PDB file of C-alpha atoms in Angstrom:
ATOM      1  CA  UNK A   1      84.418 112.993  90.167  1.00 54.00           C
ATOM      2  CA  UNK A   2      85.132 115.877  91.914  1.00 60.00           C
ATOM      3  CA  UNK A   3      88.240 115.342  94.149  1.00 79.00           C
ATOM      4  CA  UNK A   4      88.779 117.065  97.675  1.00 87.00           C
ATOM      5  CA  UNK A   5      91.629 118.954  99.767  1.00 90.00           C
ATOM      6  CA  UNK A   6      92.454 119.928 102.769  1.00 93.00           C
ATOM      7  CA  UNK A   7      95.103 120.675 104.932  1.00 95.00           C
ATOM      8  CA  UNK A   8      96.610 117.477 106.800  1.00 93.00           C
ATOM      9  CA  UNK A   9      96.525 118.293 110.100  1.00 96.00           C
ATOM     10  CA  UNK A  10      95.485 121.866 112.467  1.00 97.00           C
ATOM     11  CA  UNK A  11      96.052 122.150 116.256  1.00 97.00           C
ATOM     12  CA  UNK A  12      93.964 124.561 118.342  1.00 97.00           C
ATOM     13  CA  UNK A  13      92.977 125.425 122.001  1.00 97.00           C
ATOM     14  CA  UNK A  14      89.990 125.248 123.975  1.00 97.00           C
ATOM     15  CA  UNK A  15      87.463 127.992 123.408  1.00 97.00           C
ATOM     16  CA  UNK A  16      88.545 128.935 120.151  1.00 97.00           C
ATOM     17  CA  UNK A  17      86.810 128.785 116.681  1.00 97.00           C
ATOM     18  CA  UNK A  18      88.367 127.055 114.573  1.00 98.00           C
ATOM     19  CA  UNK A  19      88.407 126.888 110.187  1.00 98.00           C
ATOM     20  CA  UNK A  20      88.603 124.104 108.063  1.00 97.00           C
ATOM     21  CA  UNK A  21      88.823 124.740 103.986  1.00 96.00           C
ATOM     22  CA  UNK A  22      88.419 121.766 101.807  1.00 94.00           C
ATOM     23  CA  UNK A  23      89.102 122.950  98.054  1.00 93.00           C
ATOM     24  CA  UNK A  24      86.866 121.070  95.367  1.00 89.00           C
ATOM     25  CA  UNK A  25      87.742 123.030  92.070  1.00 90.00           C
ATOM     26  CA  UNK A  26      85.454 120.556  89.765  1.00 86.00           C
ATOM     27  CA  UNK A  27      82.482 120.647  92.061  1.00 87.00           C
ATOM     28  CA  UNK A  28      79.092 119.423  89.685  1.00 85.00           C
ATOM     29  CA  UNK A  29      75.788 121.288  89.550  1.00 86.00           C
ATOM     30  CA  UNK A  30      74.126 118.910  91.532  1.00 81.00           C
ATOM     31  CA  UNK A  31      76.605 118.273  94.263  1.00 84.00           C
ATOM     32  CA  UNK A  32      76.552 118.472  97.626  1.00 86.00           C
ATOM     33  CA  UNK A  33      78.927 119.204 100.347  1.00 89.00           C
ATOM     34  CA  UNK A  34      79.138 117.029 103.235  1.00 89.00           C
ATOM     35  CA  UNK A  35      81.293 116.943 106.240  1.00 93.00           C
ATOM     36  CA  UNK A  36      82.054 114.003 108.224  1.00 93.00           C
ATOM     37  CA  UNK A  37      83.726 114.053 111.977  1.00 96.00           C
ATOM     38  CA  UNK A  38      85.557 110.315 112.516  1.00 95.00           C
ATOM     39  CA  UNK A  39      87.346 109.387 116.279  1.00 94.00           C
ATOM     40  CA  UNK A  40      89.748 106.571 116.308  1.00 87.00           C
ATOM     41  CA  UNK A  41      88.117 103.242 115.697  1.00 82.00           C
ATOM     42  CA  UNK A  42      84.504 104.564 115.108  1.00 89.00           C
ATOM     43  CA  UNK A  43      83.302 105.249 112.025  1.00 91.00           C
ATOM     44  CA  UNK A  44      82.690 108.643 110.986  1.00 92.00           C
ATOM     45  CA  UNK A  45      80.051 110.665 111.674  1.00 93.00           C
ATOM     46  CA  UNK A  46      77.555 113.027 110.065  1.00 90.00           C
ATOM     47  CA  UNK A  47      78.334 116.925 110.961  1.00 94.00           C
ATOM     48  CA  UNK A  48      77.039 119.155 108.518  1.00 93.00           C
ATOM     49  CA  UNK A  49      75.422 119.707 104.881  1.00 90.00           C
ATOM     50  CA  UNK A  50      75.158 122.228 102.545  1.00 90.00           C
ATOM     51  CA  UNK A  51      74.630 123.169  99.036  1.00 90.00           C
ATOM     52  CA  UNK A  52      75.071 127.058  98.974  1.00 90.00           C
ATOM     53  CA  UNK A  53      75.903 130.079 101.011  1.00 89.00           C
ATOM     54  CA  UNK A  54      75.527 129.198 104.855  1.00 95.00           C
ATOM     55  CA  UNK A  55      74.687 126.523 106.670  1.00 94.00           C
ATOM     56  CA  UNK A  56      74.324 126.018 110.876  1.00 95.00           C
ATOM     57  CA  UNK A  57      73.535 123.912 113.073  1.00 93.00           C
ATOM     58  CA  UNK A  58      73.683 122.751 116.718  1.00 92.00           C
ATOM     59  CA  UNK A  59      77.384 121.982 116.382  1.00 93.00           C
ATOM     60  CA  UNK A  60      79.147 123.753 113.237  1.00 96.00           C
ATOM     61  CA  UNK A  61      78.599 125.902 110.637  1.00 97.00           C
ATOM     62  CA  UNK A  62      79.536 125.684 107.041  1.00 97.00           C
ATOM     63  CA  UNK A  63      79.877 128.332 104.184  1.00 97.00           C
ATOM     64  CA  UNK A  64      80.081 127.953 100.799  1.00 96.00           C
ATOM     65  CA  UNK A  65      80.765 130.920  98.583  1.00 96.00           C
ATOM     66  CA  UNK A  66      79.204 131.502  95.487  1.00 95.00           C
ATOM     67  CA  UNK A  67      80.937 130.096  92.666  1.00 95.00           C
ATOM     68  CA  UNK A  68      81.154 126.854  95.538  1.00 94.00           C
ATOM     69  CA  UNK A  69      85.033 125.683  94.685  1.00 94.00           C
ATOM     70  CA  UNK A  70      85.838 125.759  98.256  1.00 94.00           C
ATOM     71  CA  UNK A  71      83.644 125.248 101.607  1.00 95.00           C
ATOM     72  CA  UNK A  72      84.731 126.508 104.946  1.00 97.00           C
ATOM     73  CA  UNK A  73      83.410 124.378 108.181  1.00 97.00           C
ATOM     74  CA  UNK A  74      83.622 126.714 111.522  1.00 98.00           C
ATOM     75  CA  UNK A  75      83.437 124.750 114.740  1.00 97.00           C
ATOM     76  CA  UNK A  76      82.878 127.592 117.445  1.00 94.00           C
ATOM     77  CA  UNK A  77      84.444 126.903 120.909  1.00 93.00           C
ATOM     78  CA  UNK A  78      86.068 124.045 120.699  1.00 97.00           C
ATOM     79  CA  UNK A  79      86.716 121.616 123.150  1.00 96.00           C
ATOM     80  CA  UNK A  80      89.152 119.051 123.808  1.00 97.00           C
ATOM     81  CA  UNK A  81      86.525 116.230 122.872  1.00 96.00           C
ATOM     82  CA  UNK A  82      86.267 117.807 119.055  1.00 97.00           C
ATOM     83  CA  UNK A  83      89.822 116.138 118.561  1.00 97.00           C
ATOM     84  CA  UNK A  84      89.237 113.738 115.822  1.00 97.00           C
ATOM     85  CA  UNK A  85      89.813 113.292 111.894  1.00 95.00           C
ATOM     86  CA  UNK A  86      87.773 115.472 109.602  1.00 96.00           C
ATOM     87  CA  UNK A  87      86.302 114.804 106.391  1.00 93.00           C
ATOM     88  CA  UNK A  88      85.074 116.722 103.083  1.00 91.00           C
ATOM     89  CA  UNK A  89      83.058 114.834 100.686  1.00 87.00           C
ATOM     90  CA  UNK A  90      81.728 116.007  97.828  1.00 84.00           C
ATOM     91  CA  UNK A  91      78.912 114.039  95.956  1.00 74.00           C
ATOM     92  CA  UNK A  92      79.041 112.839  92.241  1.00 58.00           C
ATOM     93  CA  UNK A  93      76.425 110.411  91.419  1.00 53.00           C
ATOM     94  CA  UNK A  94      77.028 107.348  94.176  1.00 57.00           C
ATOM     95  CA  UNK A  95      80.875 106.727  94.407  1.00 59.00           C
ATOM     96  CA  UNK A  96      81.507 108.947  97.482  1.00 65.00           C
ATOM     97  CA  UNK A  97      85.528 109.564  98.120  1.00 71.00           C
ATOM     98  CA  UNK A  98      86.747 110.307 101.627  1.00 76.00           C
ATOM     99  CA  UNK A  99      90.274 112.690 101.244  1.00 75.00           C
ATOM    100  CA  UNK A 100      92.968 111.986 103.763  1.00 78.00           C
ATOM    101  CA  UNK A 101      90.879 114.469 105.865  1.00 91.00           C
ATOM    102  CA  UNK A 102      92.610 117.337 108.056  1.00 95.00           C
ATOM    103  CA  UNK A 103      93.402 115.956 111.653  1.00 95.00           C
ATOM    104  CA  UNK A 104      92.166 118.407 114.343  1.00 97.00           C
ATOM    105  CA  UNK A 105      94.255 118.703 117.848  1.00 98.00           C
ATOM    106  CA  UNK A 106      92.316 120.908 120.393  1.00 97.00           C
ATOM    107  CA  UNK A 107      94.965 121.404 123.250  1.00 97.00           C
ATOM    108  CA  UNK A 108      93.867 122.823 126.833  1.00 95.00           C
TER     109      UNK A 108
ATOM    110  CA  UNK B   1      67.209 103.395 118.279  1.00 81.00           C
ATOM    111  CA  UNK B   2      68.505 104.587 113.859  1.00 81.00           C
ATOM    112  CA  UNK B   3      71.442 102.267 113.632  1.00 92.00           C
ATOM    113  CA  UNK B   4      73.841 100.568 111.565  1.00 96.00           C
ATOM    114  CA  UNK B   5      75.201  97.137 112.988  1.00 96.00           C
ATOM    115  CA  UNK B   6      78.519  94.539 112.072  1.00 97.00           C
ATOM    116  CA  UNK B   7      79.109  91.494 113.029  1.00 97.00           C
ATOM    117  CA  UNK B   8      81.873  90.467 113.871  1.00 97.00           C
ATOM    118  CA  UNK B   9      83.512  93.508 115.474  1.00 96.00           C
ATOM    119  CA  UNK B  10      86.923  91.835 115.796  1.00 96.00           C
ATOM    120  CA  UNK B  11      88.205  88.916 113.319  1.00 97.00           C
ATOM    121  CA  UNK B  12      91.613  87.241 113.491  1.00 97.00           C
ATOM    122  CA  UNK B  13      91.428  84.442 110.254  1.00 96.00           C
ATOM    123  CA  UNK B  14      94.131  83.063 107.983  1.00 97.00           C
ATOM    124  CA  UNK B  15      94.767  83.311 104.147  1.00 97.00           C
ATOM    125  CA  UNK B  16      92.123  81.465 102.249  1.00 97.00           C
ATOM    126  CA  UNK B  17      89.377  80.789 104.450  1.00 97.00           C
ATOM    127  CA  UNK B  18      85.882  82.352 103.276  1.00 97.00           C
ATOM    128  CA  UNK B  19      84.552  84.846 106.060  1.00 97.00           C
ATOM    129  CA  UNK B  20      81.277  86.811 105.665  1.00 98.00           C
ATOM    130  CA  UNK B  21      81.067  90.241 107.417  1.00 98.00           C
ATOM    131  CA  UNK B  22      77.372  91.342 108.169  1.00 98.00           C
ATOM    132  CA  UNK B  23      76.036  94.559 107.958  1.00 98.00           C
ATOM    133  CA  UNK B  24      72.122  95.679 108.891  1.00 98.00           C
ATOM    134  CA  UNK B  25      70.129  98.784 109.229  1.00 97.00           C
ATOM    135  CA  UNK B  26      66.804  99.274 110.505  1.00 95.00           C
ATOM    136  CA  UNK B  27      66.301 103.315 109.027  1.00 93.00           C
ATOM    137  CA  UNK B  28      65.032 101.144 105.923  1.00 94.00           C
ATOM    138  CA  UNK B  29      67.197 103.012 103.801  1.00 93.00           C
ATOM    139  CA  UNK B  30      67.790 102.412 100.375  1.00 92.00           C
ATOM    140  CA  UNK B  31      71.357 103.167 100.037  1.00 92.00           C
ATOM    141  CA  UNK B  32      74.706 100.625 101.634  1.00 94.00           C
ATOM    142  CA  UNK B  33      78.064 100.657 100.905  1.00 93.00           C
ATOM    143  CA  UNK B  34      81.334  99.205 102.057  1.00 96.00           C
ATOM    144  CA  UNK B  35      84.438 101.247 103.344  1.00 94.00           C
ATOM    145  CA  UNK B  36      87.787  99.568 104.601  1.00 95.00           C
ATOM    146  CA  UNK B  37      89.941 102.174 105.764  1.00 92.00           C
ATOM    147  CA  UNK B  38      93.896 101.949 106.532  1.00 91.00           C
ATOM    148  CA  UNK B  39      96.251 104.128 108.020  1.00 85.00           C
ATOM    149  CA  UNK B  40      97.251 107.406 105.454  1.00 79.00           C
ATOM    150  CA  UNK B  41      94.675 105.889 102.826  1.00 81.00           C
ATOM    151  CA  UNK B  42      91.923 107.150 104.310  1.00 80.00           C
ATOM    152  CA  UNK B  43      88.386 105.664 103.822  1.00 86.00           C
ATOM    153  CA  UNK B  44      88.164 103.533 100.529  1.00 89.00           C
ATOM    154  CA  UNK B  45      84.838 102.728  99.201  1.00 90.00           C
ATOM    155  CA  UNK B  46      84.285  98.577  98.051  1.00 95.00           C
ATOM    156  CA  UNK B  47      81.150  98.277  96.991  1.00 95.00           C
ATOM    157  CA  UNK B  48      77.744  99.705  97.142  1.00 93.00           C
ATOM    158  CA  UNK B  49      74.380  99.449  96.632  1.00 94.00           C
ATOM    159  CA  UNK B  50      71.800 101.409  95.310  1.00 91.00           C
ATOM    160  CA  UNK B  51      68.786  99.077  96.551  1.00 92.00           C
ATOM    161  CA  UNK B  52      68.023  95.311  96.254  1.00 95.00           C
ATOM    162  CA  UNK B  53      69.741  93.133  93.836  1.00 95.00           C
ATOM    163  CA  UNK B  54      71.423  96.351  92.943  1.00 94.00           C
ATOM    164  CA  UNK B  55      75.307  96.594  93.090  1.00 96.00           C
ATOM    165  CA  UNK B  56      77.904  97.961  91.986  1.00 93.00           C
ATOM    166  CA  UNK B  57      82.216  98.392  92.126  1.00 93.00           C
ATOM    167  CA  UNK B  58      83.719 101.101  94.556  1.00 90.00           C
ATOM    168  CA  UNK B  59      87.018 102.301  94.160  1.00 88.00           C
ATOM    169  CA  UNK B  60      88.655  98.885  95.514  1.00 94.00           C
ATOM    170  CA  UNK B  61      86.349  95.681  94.972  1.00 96.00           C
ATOM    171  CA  UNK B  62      89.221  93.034  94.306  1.00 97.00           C
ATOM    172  CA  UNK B  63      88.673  90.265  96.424  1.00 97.00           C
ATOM    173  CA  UNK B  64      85.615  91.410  97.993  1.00 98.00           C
ATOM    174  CA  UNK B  65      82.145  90.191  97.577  1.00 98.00           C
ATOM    175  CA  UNK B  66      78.929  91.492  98.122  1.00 98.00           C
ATOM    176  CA  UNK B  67      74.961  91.001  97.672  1.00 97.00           C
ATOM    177  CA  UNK B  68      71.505  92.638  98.628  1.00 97.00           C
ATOM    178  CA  UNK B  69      68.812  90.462  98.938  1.00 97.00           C
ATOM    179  CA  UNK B  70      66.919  92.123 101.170  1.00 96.00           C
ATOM    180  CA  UNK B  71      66.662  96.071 101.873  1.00 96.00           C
ATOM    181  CA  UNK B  72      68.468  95.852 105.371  1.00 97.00           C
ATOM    182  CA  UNK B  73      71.157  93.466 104.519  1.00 98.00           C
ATOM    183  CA  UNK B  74      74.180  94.189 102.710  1.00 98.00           C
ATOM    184  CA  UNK B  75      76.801  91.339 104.068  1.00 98.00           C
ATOM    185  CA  UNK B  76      80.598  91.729 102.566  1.00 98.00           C
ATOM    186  CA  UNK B  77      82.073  88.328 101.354  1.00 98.00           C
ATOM    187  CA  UNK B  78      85.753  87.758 101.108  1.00 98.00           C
ATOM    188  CA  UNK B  79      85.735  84.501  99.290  1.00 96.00           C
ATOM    189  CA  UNK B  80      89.532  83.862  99.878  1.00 97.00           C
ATOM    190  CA  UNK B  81      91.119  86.326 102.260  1.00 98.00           C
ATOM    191  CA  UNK B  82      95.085  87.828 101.559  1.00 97.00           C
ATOM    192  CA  UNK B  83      96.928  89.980 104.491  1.00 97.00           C
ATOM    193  CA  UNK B  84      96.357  93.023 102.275  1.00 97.00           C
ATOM    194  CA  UNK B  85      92.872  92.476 103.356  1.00 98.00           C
ATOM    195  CA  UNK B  86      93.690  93.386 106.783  1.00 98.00           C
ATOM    196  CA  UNK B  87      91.878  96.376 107.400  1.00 97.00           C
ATOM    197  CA  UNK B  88      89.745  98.372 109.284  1.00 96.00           C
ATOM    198  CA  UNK B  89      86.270  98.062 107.195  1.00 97.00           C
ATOM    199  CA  UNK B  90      82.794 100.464 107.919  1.00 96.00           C
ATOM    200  CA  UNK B  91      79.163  99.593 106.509  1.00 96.00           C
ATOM    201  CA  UNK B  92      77.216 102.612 106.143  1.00 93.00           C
ATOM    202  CA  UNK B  93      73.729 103.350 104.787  1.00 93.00           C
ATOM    203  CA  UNK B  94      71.664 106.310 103.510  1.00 89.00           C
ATOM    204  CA  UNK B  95      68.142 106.923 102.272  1.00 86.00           C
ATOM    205  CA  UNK B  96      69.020 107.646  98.892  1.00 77.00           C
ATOM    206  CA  UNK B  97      72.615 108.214  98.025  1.00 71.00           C
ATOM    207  CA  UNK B  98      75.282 109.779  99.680  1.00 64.00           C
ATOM    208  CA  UNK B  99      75.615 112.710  97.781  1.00 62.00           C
ATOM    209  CA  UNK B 100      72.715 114.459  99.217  1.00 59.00           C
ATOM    210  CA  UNK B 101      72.283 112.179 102.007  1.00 68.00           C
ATOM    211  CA  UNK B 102      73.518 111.786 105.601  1.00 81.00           C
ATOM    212  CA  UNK B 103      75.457 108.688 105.701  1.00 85.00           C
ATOM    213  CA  UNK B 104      75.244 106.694 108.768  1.00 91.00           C
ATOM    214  CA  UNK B 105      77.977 104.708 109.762  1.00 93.00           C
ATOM    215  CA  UNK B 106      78.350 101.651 111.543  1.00 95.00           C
ATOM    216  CA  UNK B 107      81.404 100.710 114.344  1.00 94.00           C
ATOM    217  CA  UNK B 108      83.546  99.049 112.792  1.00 95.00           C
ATOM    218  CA  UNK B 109      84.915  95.250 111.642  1.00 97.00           C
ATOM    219  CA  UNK B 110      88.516  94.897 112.677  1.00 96.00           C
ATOM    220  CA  UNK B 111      89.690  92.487 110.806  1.00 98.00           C
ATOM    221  CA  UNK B 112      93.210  90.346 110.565  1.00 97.00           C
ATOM    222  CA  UNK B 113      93.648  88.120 107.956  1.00 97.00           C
ATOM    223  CA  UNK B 114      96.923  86.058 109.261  1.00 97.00           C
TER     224      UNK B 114
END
């Protein structure tokens, strides 16, 4: 089972972009890489997908180098309302592991 | 409107009495599981299901319960609730399987076992 990690916590500030690496050294073939955006007392939500190189859409962008032991999610501009818990998951067959996830504080 | 639903959102209960947490979805997808989530743990998977009559053990399935008789219901059983139980706990579904699959999430069973 390929096991996640990334950093605990980031702060930022309005407007910026900001980076989140999630490590997953033992990544399978088949996997995929998921990220998951979770506000207190709601469950978590889907944000992005991606198997190789780059993926966007409306909200984030994720990239995924080649040999795919790490993935990168880039939230441009952020906003105060993208505070919130965020998670990497990476498949392996059907027991899906959230990580502690890396806490994201947007300040104004 | 996609969604995943839970009933009850809020339970207060005591050790030992049986309490049955509900969980639908009406994207007719394939794929439910279980989370309980607690402060610095993260989200902990119980129990999932690949389709009906299909189960199987998460990473933390003591004292739980669950069953899939039908495609859109996957209720979670806790025959004889403990105060460890008290937890946070999220139903979420997917087509197929999460690993290529958005999950979608439901809000949320607060639950207090006394």
């Amino acid at each position: 089972l390929a096991k996640t990690t990334q950093p605990i916590s980031m702060d930022s500030y309005e407007g910026q972009e900001v980076n989140i690496t999630c490590s997953h050294n033992n990544i399978a073939t088949n996997d995929y890489i998921t990220w998951y955006q979770q506000f207190p007392s709601q469950g978590p939500r889907f944000i992005i997908q991606g198997y190789k190189t780059k993926v966007t859409n409306e909200v984030a962008s994720l990239f995924i180098p080649a040999d795919r032991k790490s993935s990168t999610l880039s939230l441009p501009r952020v906003s105060l309302s993208d505070t919130a818990v965020y998670y990497c998951l990476v498949g392996d067959g059907n027991d899906m592991r959230f990580g502690a996830g890396t806490r994201l504080t947007v300040k104004p | 409107e996609a969604q995943v639903t839970q009933n009850p959102r809020y339970l207060i209960t005591v050790t030992g009495k049986k309490l049955t947490v509900t969980c639908s979805q009406n994207m007719n997808h394939e794929y439910m599981s279980w989370y309980r989530q607690d402060p610095g743990l993260g989200l902990r998977q119980i129990y999932y299901s690949m389709n009906v009559e299909v189960t199987d053990k998460g990473d933390v399935p003591e004292g739980y319960k669950v069953s899939r008789k039908e495609k859109r219901n996957f209720p979670l059983i806790l025959e004889s609730p403990s105060p460890n139980q008290t937890s946070l706990y999220f139903c979420a579904s997917s087509l197929f399987g999460p690993d290529s699959d958005t999950q979608y999430f439901g809000p949320g069973t607060r639950l207090t076992v006394l």
